[in-house]
């Protein structure tokens, strides 16, 4: 009865799984996946003692997993209960499935700890627990699953260190631990040596591992940063403890022009040095221009967004200041980690310095791909892995910041919107009458009174992607009437040679091991650039429905990067 897409009003005897199925004691396989079945899983199925395969995936089933099902000794092929609304704990009786080869529980509402008894299912080859609310650590008992080939624990609330035994499972070739809260050093043995077999995105507190994982070096963390004041000390921590105006005034040398590193419609950003315990911390201080209409609302929007999200490619807020200045005027500021390499805008379009010369900046092809993937990874988290999905609404090069190692971080959440009715509105919400966003990057449907949606962010990302690889901004003088960055890039896709004439010429410069510059124009480069522009064009089409999903886009860009890293025969 699978894959019928049954819908509409159903009689009780059909709309729910009838308990009478338990009378079919000779039943060996039961497939009810891909329908719209409701209600709970009848415990009477435990009477089917010859059942070898059970799949109820992609329905609307709720309630808990009956212990009776987990006690059927004949289940050996698979149990697939994924993509329902099952809740509660995974019963410890799962240990009785000692002959089971595949267990899929993805996309439910299961909570609690992963039961240690799962380690007794020694025949398991595929175990998918992703997309639930499991918490606690990965139990050591899973080291007994010696035949495990794929393990997906992503998008849960798991904590602690990643156990080293996972690297020693002899047949494990795919491990997904993304979007949890793991911390500490990544193991470096076994499968952890193969970055393509491992996914750890969304675990901000991981470090070490092989170089291709691009994680920070593991260090001993210092004590929390404290800032001395006349009356007491305040700790700067992720909890956003507030700091005084006087302390920020001193840190930025009186908000001097020499410390100004950027400005926008709602305020200015200054470089500051906070002194603490005879040490110094370099920070970026964003001071809101409260005379600008909407600035206070922007301040609250950024605070609300940043305190609810955590991802390695999202800018980290250290603390906030909300008070008055020396003149008695309202003062609001946010303090962030300082990004030594500025923003992407400054790298794509360097501006003349005081001496009249341009900064000799250039991003290699691989650096641009890494930045694009970092930004896509942050957007994937915002759109799909927050408790409440978030639309950024202002993805552009000046809001993409770069650290010492050229890792990219998405910042400026002043226009961000939560999508409270995401599950019922196809990722959309009503747009206010005031159009907000940046010219050239704003999705066309917004200008016509359309709805705020994740697809608006996709459009902005596609425009940034095209700008990164053509070197041309969407508001340049050459773009007028019917010619825009999207159409320019789409025309370039007519041939690989035309692509090479349209991309940023700085991409042809390759730096050797000793810093020497050579011109790179090989077939691999053409293929790579063609593929990237194709992604950018597909993201920036006028119709929101045709733009695709950021998860798929992230995967495409990762494949393109892997292609670039592949050496020519």
Coordinates of C-alpha atoms in Angstrom, one line a residue:
X1 CA 0.0 0.0 0.0
X2 CA 3.1 2.2 -0.1
X3 CA 3.5 5.4 -2.2
X4 CA -0.2 6.1 -2.8
X5 CA -0.2 9.6 -1.3
X6 CA -3.6 8.8 0.3
X7 CA -5.2 12.1 1.4
X8 CA -8.5 13.7 2.2
X9 CA -11.0 12.5 4.7
X10 CA -10.6 8.9 5.6
X11 CA -12.7 6.5 7.6
X12 CA -11.2 5.6 11.0
X13 CA -10.6 2.1 9.8
X14 CA -8.4 3.3 6.9
X15 CA -7.0 6.6 8.2
X16 CA -5.3 4.9 11.1
X17 CA -3.3 1.7 11.2
X18 CA -5.9 -0.9 12.3
X19 CA -5.0 -2.9 15.4
X20 CA -6.4 -5.9 13.6
X21 CA -3.2 -6.1 11.6
X22 CA -1.9 -7.8 14.7
X23 CA -4.0 -10.8 13.8
X24 CA -1.9 -11.4 10.7
X25 CA 0.6 -13.6 12.6
X26 CA 2.2 -15.0 9.4
X27 CA 2.9 -11.5 8.0
X28 CA 6.6 -11.2 7.1
X29 CA 6.8 -7.7 5.5
X30 CA 4.6 -4.6 6.1
X31 CA 5.0 -1.5 4.0
X32 CA 2.7 1.5 4.8
X33 CA 5.2 4.3 4.0
X34 CA 4.5 7.4 2.0
X35 CA 0.8 7.9 3.0
X36 CA -1.0 10.3 5.4
X37 CA -1.8 7.9 8.1
X38 CA -2.5 9.3 11.5
X39 CA -2.8 8.2 15.1
X40 CA -0.4 5.9 17.0
X41 CA 1.3 2.7 16.1
X42 CA -0.8 -0.1 17.4
X43 CA 1.0 -2.2 19.9
X44 CA -0.8 -5.3 18.5
X45 CA 1.8 -5.4 15.7
X46 CA 3.9 -7.1 18.3
X47 CA 1.8 -10.2 17.7
X48 CA 3.3 -10.5 14.2
X49 CA 6.2 -12.7 15.4
X50 CA 7.3 -13.6 11.8
X51 CA 7.7 -9.9 10.7
X52 CA 11.1 -9.3 9.1
X53 CA 10.6 -5.8 7.6
X54 CA 8.4 -2.9 8.9
X55 CA 8.3 0.6 7.3
X56 CA 5.8 3.2 8.4
X57 CA 7.9 6.2 7.2
X58 CA 6.6 9.5 5.9
X59 CA 3.2 9.5 7.6
X60 CA 1.6 11.6 10.3
X61 CA 1.9 9.1 13.1
X62 CA 2.3 10.3 16.7
X63 CA 2.6 8.9 20.2
X64 CA 5.5 6.7 21.4
X65 CA 7.2 3.7 19.9
X66 CA 5.5 0.6 21.3
X67 CA 7.8 -1.7 23.2
X68 CA 6.1 -4.7 21.7
X69 CA 7.4 -3.8 18.2
X70 CA 10.9 -3.7 19.6
X71 CA 10.4 -7.2 21.0
X72 CA 9.8 -9.0 17.7
X73 CA 12.8 -11.2 17.3
X74 CA 12.3 -11.9 13.6
X75 CA 12.8 -8.3 12.6
X76 CA 16.0 -8.5 10.5
X77 CA 15.7 -6.5 7.3
X78 CA 14.7 -3.1 8.5
X79 CA 12.6 -1.0 10.8
X80 CA 11.8 2.4 9.3
X81 CA 9.7 4.8 11.4
X82 CA 11.3 8.0 10.0
X83 CA 9.6 11.3 9.2
X84 CA 6.6 11.1 11.5
X85 CA 5.8 12.9 14.8
X86 CA 6.7 10.1 17.2
X87 CA 7.7 11.4 20.6
X88 CA 9.0 10.2 23.9
X89 CA 12.1 8.1 24.6
X90 CA 13.6 5.4 22.4
X91 CA 12.8 2.5 24.7
X92 CA 15.7 0.5 26.1
X93 CA 13.9 -2.6 24.7
X94 CA 15.5 -1.7 21.4
X95 CA 18.3 -4.1 22.5
X96 CA 16.0 -7.0 21.6
X97 CA 16.4 -6.2 17.9
X98 CA 19.5 -8.3 17.9
X99 CA 19.1 -9.5 14.2
X100 CA 18.2 -6.1 12.7
X101 CA 20.3 -4.7 9.9
X102 CA 18.8 -1.2 9.4
X103 CA 17.1 1.2 11.9
X104 CA 15.7 4.5 10.7
X105 CA 14.1 6.9 13.2
X106 CA 15.0 10.3 11.5
X107 CA 12.7 13.3 11.5
X108 CA 10.6 12.6 14.6
X109 CA 10.3 14.2 18.0
X110 CA 12.2 11.6 20.0
X111 CA 14.0 13.0 23.1
X112 CA 16.1 11.9 26.0
X113 CA 19.4 10.0 25.8
X114 CA 20.4 7.5 23.2
X115 CA 19.9 4.2 25.2
X116 CA 23.1 2.3 25.9
X117 CA 21.2 -0.9 25.1
X118 CA 21.4 0.0 21.5
X119 CA 24.9 -1.4 21.6
X120 CA 23.4 -4.9 21.8
X121 CA 22.0 -4.6 18.3
X122 CA 25.3 -6.0 17.0
X123 CA 24.1 -6.7 13.4
X124 CA 23.2 -3.1 12.7
X125 CA 24.7 -1.7 9.4
X126 CA 22.6 1.5 9.1
X127 CA 21.5 3.6 12.0
X128 CA 19.8 7.0 11.4
X129 CA 18.7 9.0 14.5
X130 CA 19.0 12.5 12.9
X131 CA 16.4 15.2 13.2
X132 CA 15.2 14.5 16.7
X133 CA 15.9 15.9 20.2
X134 CA 18.3 13.3 21.6
X135 CA 20.6 14.8 24.2
X136 CA 23.5 13.7 26.4
X137 CA 26.6 11.9 25.0
X138 CA 27.1 9.2 22.4
X139 CA 27.0 6.0 24.5
X140 CA 30.3 4.0 24.7
X141 CA 28.3 0.9 24.1
X142 CA 27.9 1.8 20.4
X143 CA 31.5 0.6 19.9
X144 CA 30.1 -2.9 19.8
X145 CA 28.4 -2.1 16.5
X146 CA 31.3 -3.4 14.6
X147 CA 29.4 -3.8 11.3
X148 CA 28.1 -0.3 11.2
X149 CA 28.4 1.3 7.8
X150 CA 26.4 4.6 8.1
X151 CA 25.7 6.5 11.3
X152 CA 23.7 9.8 11.3
X153 CA 23.2 11.6 14.6
X154 CA 22.9 15.1 13.1
X155 CA 20.4 17.8 14.2
X156 CA 19.9 16.7 17.8
X157 CA 21.1 18.1 21.1
X158 CA 24.0 15.8 21.8
X159 CA 26.9 17.1 23.8
X160 CA 30.3 16.1 25.1
X161 CA 33.3 14.9 23.1
X162 CA 33.2 12.9 19.9
X163 CA 34.3 9.4 21.1
X164 CA 37.5 8.0 19.5
X165 CA 36.0 4.5 19.0
X166 CA 34.0 5.8 16.1
X167 CA 37.2 6.1 14.1
X168 CA 37.9 2.4 14.9
X169 CA 34.7 1.0 13.5
X170 CA 36.1 -1.0 10.6
X171 CA 33.3 -0.6 8.0
X172 CA 32.0 2.8 8.9
X173 CA 32.2 5.0 5.7
X174 CA 29.7 7.8 6.5
X175 CA 29.4 9.6 9.8
X176 CA 27.2 12.7 10.2
X177 CA 27.4 14.5 13.6
X178 CA 26.3 18.0 12.3
X179 CA 24.3 20.5 14.2
X180 CA 24.7 19.2 17.8
X181 CA 26.8 20.7 20.6
X182 CA 29.9 18.5 20.6
X183 CA 33.1 20.1 21.9
X184 CA 36.8 19.5 22.2
X185 CA 39.3 17.8 20.0
X186 CA 38.3 15.8 16.9
X187 CA 39.8 12.3 16.8
X188 CA 42.4 11.8 14.1
X189 CA 42.4 8.1 13.6
X190 CA 40.5 5.8 11.2
X191 CA 37.6 7.4 9.3
X192 CA 38.4 10.8 10.9
X193 CA 41.3 11.0 8.4
X194 CA 38.8 11.2 5.6
X195 CA 37.0 14.6 5.5
X196 CA 34.6 13.5 2.7
X197 CA 33.2 10.7 5.0
X198 CA 32.6 13.0 7.9
X199 CA 30.2 15.9 8.5
X200 CA 30.6 18.0 11.7
X201 CA 29.0 21.3 10.5
X202 CA 27.2 23.3 13.2
X203 CA 29.4 22.2 16.2
X204 CA 31.0 25.5 17.1
X205 CA 33.1 24.2 20.0
X206 CA 35.1 21.6 18.1
X207 CA 38.8 22.0 17.3
X208 CA 41.8 20.1 15.9
X209 CA 41.4 17.2 13.5
X210 CA 42.9 17.0 10.0
X211 CA 43.7 20.3 8.2
X212 CA 41.0 19.8 5.6
X213 CA 38.3 20.2 8.3
X214 CA 39.4 23.8 8.7
X215 CA 38.8 23.8 12.5
X216 CA 40.7 26.0 14.9
X217 CA 43.8 24.6 16.7
X218 CA 42.9 23.2 20.1
X219 CA 44.2 25.5 22.9
X220 CA 43.6 25.9 26.6
X221 CA 40.9 28.5 27.0
X222 CA 41.7 31.5 29.2
X223 CA 39.5 32.7 32.0
X224 CA 36.4 34.6 30.9
X225 CA 37.2 38.2 29.8
X226 CA 36.6 40.8 32.5
X227 CA 36.6 44.5 32.0
X228 CA 37.7 46.7 34.9
X229 CA 35.3 49.5 35.8
X230 CA 35.3 52.1 38.6
X231 CA 32.8 50.1 40.7
X232 CA 33.2 46.5 39.8
X233 CA 34.2 44.0 37.1
X234 CA 31.9 42.6 34.5
X235 CA 32.5 39.3 32.7
X236 CA 32.2 39.3 28.9
X237 CA 30.7 36.0 28.0
X238 CA 28.2 34.5 25.5
X239 CA 25.5 35.4 28.0
X240 CA 25.8 39.1 26.8
X241 CA 26.5 40.7 30.2
X242 CA 26.3 44.5 29.5
X243 CA 29.3 46.8 29.5
X244 CA 29.3 50.5 30.2
X245 CA 29.5 53.4 27.8
X246 CA 32.6 54.7 29.6
X247 CA 34.4 51.4 29.0
X248 CA 33.6 51.4 25.3
X249 CA 34.6 55.1 25.0
X250 CA 38.0 54.3 26.4
X251 CA 38.4 51.1 24.3
X252 CA 37.7 53.0 21.0
X253 CA 39.8 56.1 21.9
X254 CA 36.7 58.2 22.2
X255 CA 35.1 56.6 19.1
X256 CA 37.8 58.3 17.0
X257 CA 37.8 58.4 13.2
X258 CA 41.1 56.4 13.3
X259 CA 39.3 53.5 14.9
X260 CA 36.3 53.6 12.5
X261 CA 36.3 50.5 10.4
X262 CA 32.8 50.7 8.8
X263 CA 29.5 52.5 8.7
X264 CA 26.0 51.9 7.4
X265 CA 22.5 53.2 7.6
X266 CA 21.9 52.2 11.3
X267 CA 25.3 53.0 12.8
X268 CA 29.1 52.7 12.7
X269 CA 31.6 50.1 13.7
X270 CA 34.8 50.9 15.6
X271 CA 37.9 48.8 16.4
X272 CA 38.4 48.7 20.1
X273 CA 40.8 47.3 22.7
X274 CA 39.4 46.2 26.0
X275 CA 41.9 45.9 28.8
X276 CA 41.5 43.1 31.4
X277 CA 43.8 41.7 33.9
X278 CA 46.9 43.3 32.2
X279 CA 45.7 41.6 28.9
X280 CA 44.0 43.1 25.9
X281 CA 41.2 41.9 23.7
X282 CA 40.6 43.4 20.3
X283 CA 36.9 43.8 19.5
X284 CA 34.5 45.4 17.0
X285 CA 32.0 47.8 18.5
X286 CA 28.9 48.5 16.5
X287 CA 27.4 51.8 17.7
X288 CA 23.7 52.4 16.7
X289 CA 22.7 55.7 15.3
X290 CA 19.5 56.2 17.3
X291 CA 18.6 59.3 15.4
X292 CA 17.9 57.0 12.4
X293 CA 14.4 55.7 12.3
X294 CA 14.3 52.0 13.1
X295 CA 17.7 51.9 14.7
X296 CA 16.4 50.8 18.2
X297 CA 14.3 48.1 16.5
X298 CA 17.4 47.0 14.7
X299 CA 19.3 46.7 17.9
X300 CA 16.6 44.5 19.5
X301 CA 16.4 42.4 16.3
X302 CA 20.1 41.7 16.4
X303 CA 20.1 40.9 20.1
X304 CA 17.1 38.6 19.8
X305 CA 18.6 36.8 16.7
X306 CA 22.1 36.4 18.0
X307 CA 21.2 35.1 21.4
X308 CA 19.1 32.3 19.9
X309 CA 21.6 31.1 17.3
X310 CA 25.0 29.5 17.4
X311 CA 27.0 28.4 14.4
X312 CA 30.7 28.5 13.5
X313 CA 30.0 30.7 10.5
X314 CA 27.8 33.3 12.3
X315 CA 29.4 36.3 13.9
X316 CA 29.6 35.9 17.7
X317 CA 28.3 38.6 20.0
X318 CA 30.4 39.2 23.1
X319 CA 28.3 41.7 25.0
X320 CA 26.0 44.7 24.6
X321 CA 25.7 48.2 26.0
X322 CA 22.4 49.9 26.5
X323 CA 22.4 53.2 28.5
X324 CA 23.2 56.8 28.1
X325 CA 26.3 58.8 27.0
X326 CA 27.9 61.7 28.8
X327 CA 25.4 64.1 27.3
X328 CA 22.5 62.1 28.6
X329 CA 21.5 60.8 25.2
X330 CA 20.4 57.2 24.7
X331 CA 23.3 54.9 23.7
X332 CA 23.2 51.4 22.3
X333 CA 26.1 49.3 21.0
X334 CA 27.0 45.6 20.4
X335 CA 30.4 44.2 20.9
X336 CA 31.6 41.4 18.5
X337 CA 34.8 39.4 17.9
X338 CA 37.1 41.5 15.8
X339 CA 37.7 40.1 12.3
X340 CA 41.3 40.8 11.2
X341 CA 40.6 40.5 7.4
X342 CA 37.6 42.8 7.3
X343 CA 34.7 42.1 5.1
X344 CA 34.3 40.4 1.7
X345 CA 33.4 43.8 0.1
X346 CA 36.9 45.1 0.9
X347 CA 38.5 42.1 -0.8
X348 CA 36.3 42.1 -3.9
X349 CA 36.4 45.9 -4.4
X350 CA 39.5 47.4 -2.6
X351 CA 39.3 51.1 -2.0
X352 CA 42.1 53.7 -2.3
X353 CA 44.0 54.3 0.9
X354 CA 45.4 57.6 2.3
X355 CA 48.5 57.2 0.1
X356 CA 46.4 56.9 -3.0
X357 CA 47.3 53.3 -3.6
X358 CA 45.0 50.2 -3.6
X359 CA 45.5 47.5 -1.1
X360 CA 47.1 44.5 -3.0
X361 CA 44.3 42.1 -2.1
X362 CA 43.2 39.1 -4.0
X363 CA 41.2 36.0 -3.2
X364 CA 42.2 32.7 -4.9
X365 CA 39.6 30.4 -6.4
X366 CA 39.8 28.1 -3.5
X367 CA 39.4 30.9 -1.0
X368 CA 36.3 32.2 -2.8
X369 CA 34.8 28.7 -2.8
X370 CA 35.5 28.2 0.9
X371 CA 33.9 31.6 1.7
X372 CA 30.8 30.7 -0.4
X373 CA 30.5 27.4 1.4
X374 CA 30.9 29.0 4.8
X375 CA 28.1 31.5 4.0
X376 CA 25.9 28.7 2.6
X377 CA 26.5 26.6 5.7
X378 CA 25.4 29.5 7.9
X379 CA 22.3 30.1 5.9
X380 CA 21.5 26.3 6.0
X381 CA 21.6 26.6 9.8
X382 CA 19.4 29.7 9.9
X383 CA 16.8 28.2 7.5
X384 CA 16.7 24.6 8.6
X385 CA 18.3 24.0 12.0
X386 CA 17.2 26.8 14.3
X387 CA 14.4 26.1 16.7
X388 CA 12.5 28.8 14.7
X389 CA 13.8 29.4 11.2
X390 CA 15.4 32.8 10.5
X391 CA 15.5 34.8 7.3
X392 CA 18.6 37.1 7.3
X393 CA 17.2 39.5 4.6
X394 CA 20.6 41.3 4.1
X395 CA 23.1 38.9 2.7
X396 CA 25.7 41.0 0.9
X397 CA 29.6 41.2 0.8
X398 CA 29.8 43.9 3.5
X399 CA 28.0 41.6 5.9
X400 CA 30.4 38.7 5.3
X401 CA 33.3 39.0 7.6
X402 CA 36.7 37.2 7.4
X403 CA 39.0 36.1 10.3
X404 CA 42.7 35.5 10.4
X405 CA 42.4 32.2 8.5
X406 CA 39.9 33.7 5.9
X407 CA 37.0 31.8 7.5
X408 CA 33.8 33.6 6.7
X409 CA 31.1 34.7 9.1
X410 CA 27.7 36.1 8.4
X411 CA 26.9 39.3 10.4
X412 CA 24.5 42.1 10.8
X413 CA 21.1 40.6 11.8
X414 CA 19.4 44.0 12.1
X415 CA 16.8 43.0 9.4
X416 CA 16.5 39.4 10.4
X417 CA 13.0 37.9 10.7
X418 CA 11.9 34.8 12.6
X419 CA 9.4 32.6 10.8
X420 CA 7.0 31.6 13.6
X421 CA 4.5 29.9 11.2
X422 CA 7.2 28.3 9.1
X423 CA 5.6 24.8 9.1
X424 CA 2.2 26.1 7.9
X425 CA 3.3 28.8 5.4
X426 CA 5.9 27.2 3.2
X427 CA 8.7 29.3 4.8
X428 CA 6.9 32.6 4.2
X429 CA 5.5 35.4 6.3
X430 CA 3.8 38.7 5.4
X431 CA 6.0 41.5 4.4
X432 CA 5.6 45.0 6.0
X433 CA 4.8 47.9 3.7
X434 CA 8.3 49.2 4.1
X435 CA 10.7 47.4 1.8
X436 CA 14.0 46.7 3.6
X437 CA 17.2 45.3 2.2
X438 CA 20.2 46.4 0.1
X439 CA 19.8 47.6 -3.5
X440 CA 21.1 45.0 -5.9
X441 CA 20.8 42.1 -3.4
X442 CA 17.1 42.5 -2.6
X443 CA 14.9 39.8 -4.0
X444 CA 12.6 41.3 -6.7
X445 CA 9.4 39.9 -5.1
X446 CA 10.1 42.0 -2.0
X447 CA 9.9 45.2 -4.1
X448 CA 6.5 44.1 -5.4
X449 CA 5.0 43.5 -2.0
X450 CA 5.8 39.8 -1.8
X451 CA 6.3 37.8 1.3
X452 CA 9.5 37.4 3.4
X453 CA 10.8 33.9 2.7
X454 CA 14.0 31.9 2.8
X455 CA 14.0 32.2 -1.0
X456 CA 14.7 35.9 -0.6
X457 CA 18.0 34.9 1.1
X458 CA 18.7 32.5 -1.8
X459 CA 18.4 35.3 -4.3
X460 CA 20.8 37.5 -2.3
X461 CA 23.3 34.7 -1.9
X462 CA 23.1 34.0 -5.7
X463 CA 23.9 37.6 -6.4
X464 CA 26.9 37.5 -4.0
X465 CA 28.1 34.3 -5.5
X466 CA 28.1 35.9 -9.0
X467 CA 29.8 39.0 -7.7
X468 CA 32.5 36.9 -6.1
X469 CA 33.4 35.2 -9.3
X470 CA 32.8 37.9 -11.9
X471 CA 34.3 40.7 -9.8
X472 CA 31.3 42.9 -10.7
X473 CA 28.9 44.3 -8.2
X474 CA 25.1 44.3 -9.1
X475 CA 24.9 48.1 -9.0
X476 CA 27.8 48.9 -11.4
X477 CA 27.2 51.4 -14.1
X478 CA 27.3 48.8 -16.8
X479 CA 24.2 47.2 -15.5
X480 CA 21.2 49.2 -16.8
X481 CA 17.9 48.7 -18.7
X482 CA 17.7 44.9 -19.4
X483 CA 21.3 44.1 -18.5
X484 CA 21.9 43.0 -14.9
X485 CA 24.4 40.8 -13.1
X486 CA 22.1 37.7 -13.5
X487 CA 21.7 38.2 -17.3
X488 CA 25.3 39.0 -17.8
X489 CA 26.3 35.8 -16.0
X490 CA 23.6 33.7 -17.8
X491 CA 25.0 34.8 -21.1
X492 CA 28.5 33.8 -20.1
X493 CA 27.2 30.2 -19.6
X494 CA 26.8 29.8 -23.4
X495 CA 30.3 28.3 -23.4
X496 CA 33.3 27.7 -21.1
X497 CA 35.4 30.1 -23.1
X498 CA 32.8 32.8 -22.7
X499 CA 32.8 32.1 -19.0
X500 CA 36.6 32.7 -18.9
X501 CA 36.1 36.1 -20.6
X502 CA 33.4 37.1 -18.0
X503 CA 34.9 36.1 -14.7
X504 CA 37.2 38.1 -12.5
X505 CA 40.6 38.1 -14.2
X506 CA 42.3 37.9 -10.8
X507 CA 41.1 34.3 -10.6
X508 CA 43.6 33.4 -13.3
X509 CA 46.4 34.2 -11.0
X510 CA 47.7 31.2 -9.1
X511 CA 50.3 31.4 -6.3
X512 CA 52.9 28.7 -6.2
X513 CA 54.4 27.2 -3.1
X514 CA 57.0 29.9 -2.9
X515 CA 54.6 32.8 -3.6
X516 CA 55.4 33.1 -7.3
X517 CA 52.4 34.1 -9.5
X518 CA 51.5 32.2 -12.6
X519 CA 48.5 32.4 -15.0
X520 CA 46.1 29.5 -14.6
X521 CA 43.8 28.7 -17.6
X522 CA 43.5 25.0 -17.6
X523 CA 40.4 22.9 -18.3
X524 CA 39.8 22.1 -14.6
X525 CA 39.5 25.9 -13.9
X526 CA 37.1 26.4 -16.7
X527 CA 34.9 23.6 -15.6
X528 CA 34.9 24.8 -12.0
X529 CA 34.1 28.4 -12.9
X530 CA 31.3 27.3 -15.2
X531 CA 29.8 25.2 -12.5
X532 CA 29.9 28.0 -9.9
X533 CA 28.3 30.6 -12.2
X534 CA 25.6 28.1 -13.0
X535 CA 24.8 27.8 -9.3
X536 CA 24.8 31.6 -8.9
X537 CA 22.5 32.0 -11.9
X538 CA 20.0 29.4 -10.7
X539 CA 19.9 31.1 -7.3
X540 CA 19.2 34.5 -8.6
X541 CA 16.3 33.8 -11.0
X542 CA 13.3 36.0 -10.7
X543 CA 10.9 33.3 -9.7
X544 CA 11.3 32.3 -6.0
X545 CA 10.0 28.8 -6.6
X546 CA 12.8 28.1 -9.0
X547 CA 15.7 29.1 -6.7
X548 CA 16.2 25.8 -4.9
X549 CA 17.0 25.1 -1.3
X550 CA 20.2 26.2 0.5
X551 CA 20.9 22.6 1.6
X552 CA 21.1 21.4 -2.0
X553 CA 23.1 24.5 -3.0
X554 CA 25.6 23.9 -0.1
X555 CA 26.1 20.3 -1.4
X556 CA 26.6 21.5 -5.0
X557 CA 29.3 24.0 -3.9
X558 CA 31.0 21.4 -1.8
X559 CA 31.2 19.0 -4.8
X560 CA 32.6 21.8 -7.0
X561 CA 35.3 22.5 -4.4
X562 CA 36.2 18.8 -4.2
X563 CA 36.5 18.9 -8.0
X564 CA 38.9 21.8 -7.8
X565 CA 41.0 20.1 -5.1
X566 CA 41.2 16.9 -7.3
X567 CA 44.6 16.8 -9.0
X568 CA 44.8 16.5 -12.7
X569 CA 45.9 13.0 -14.0

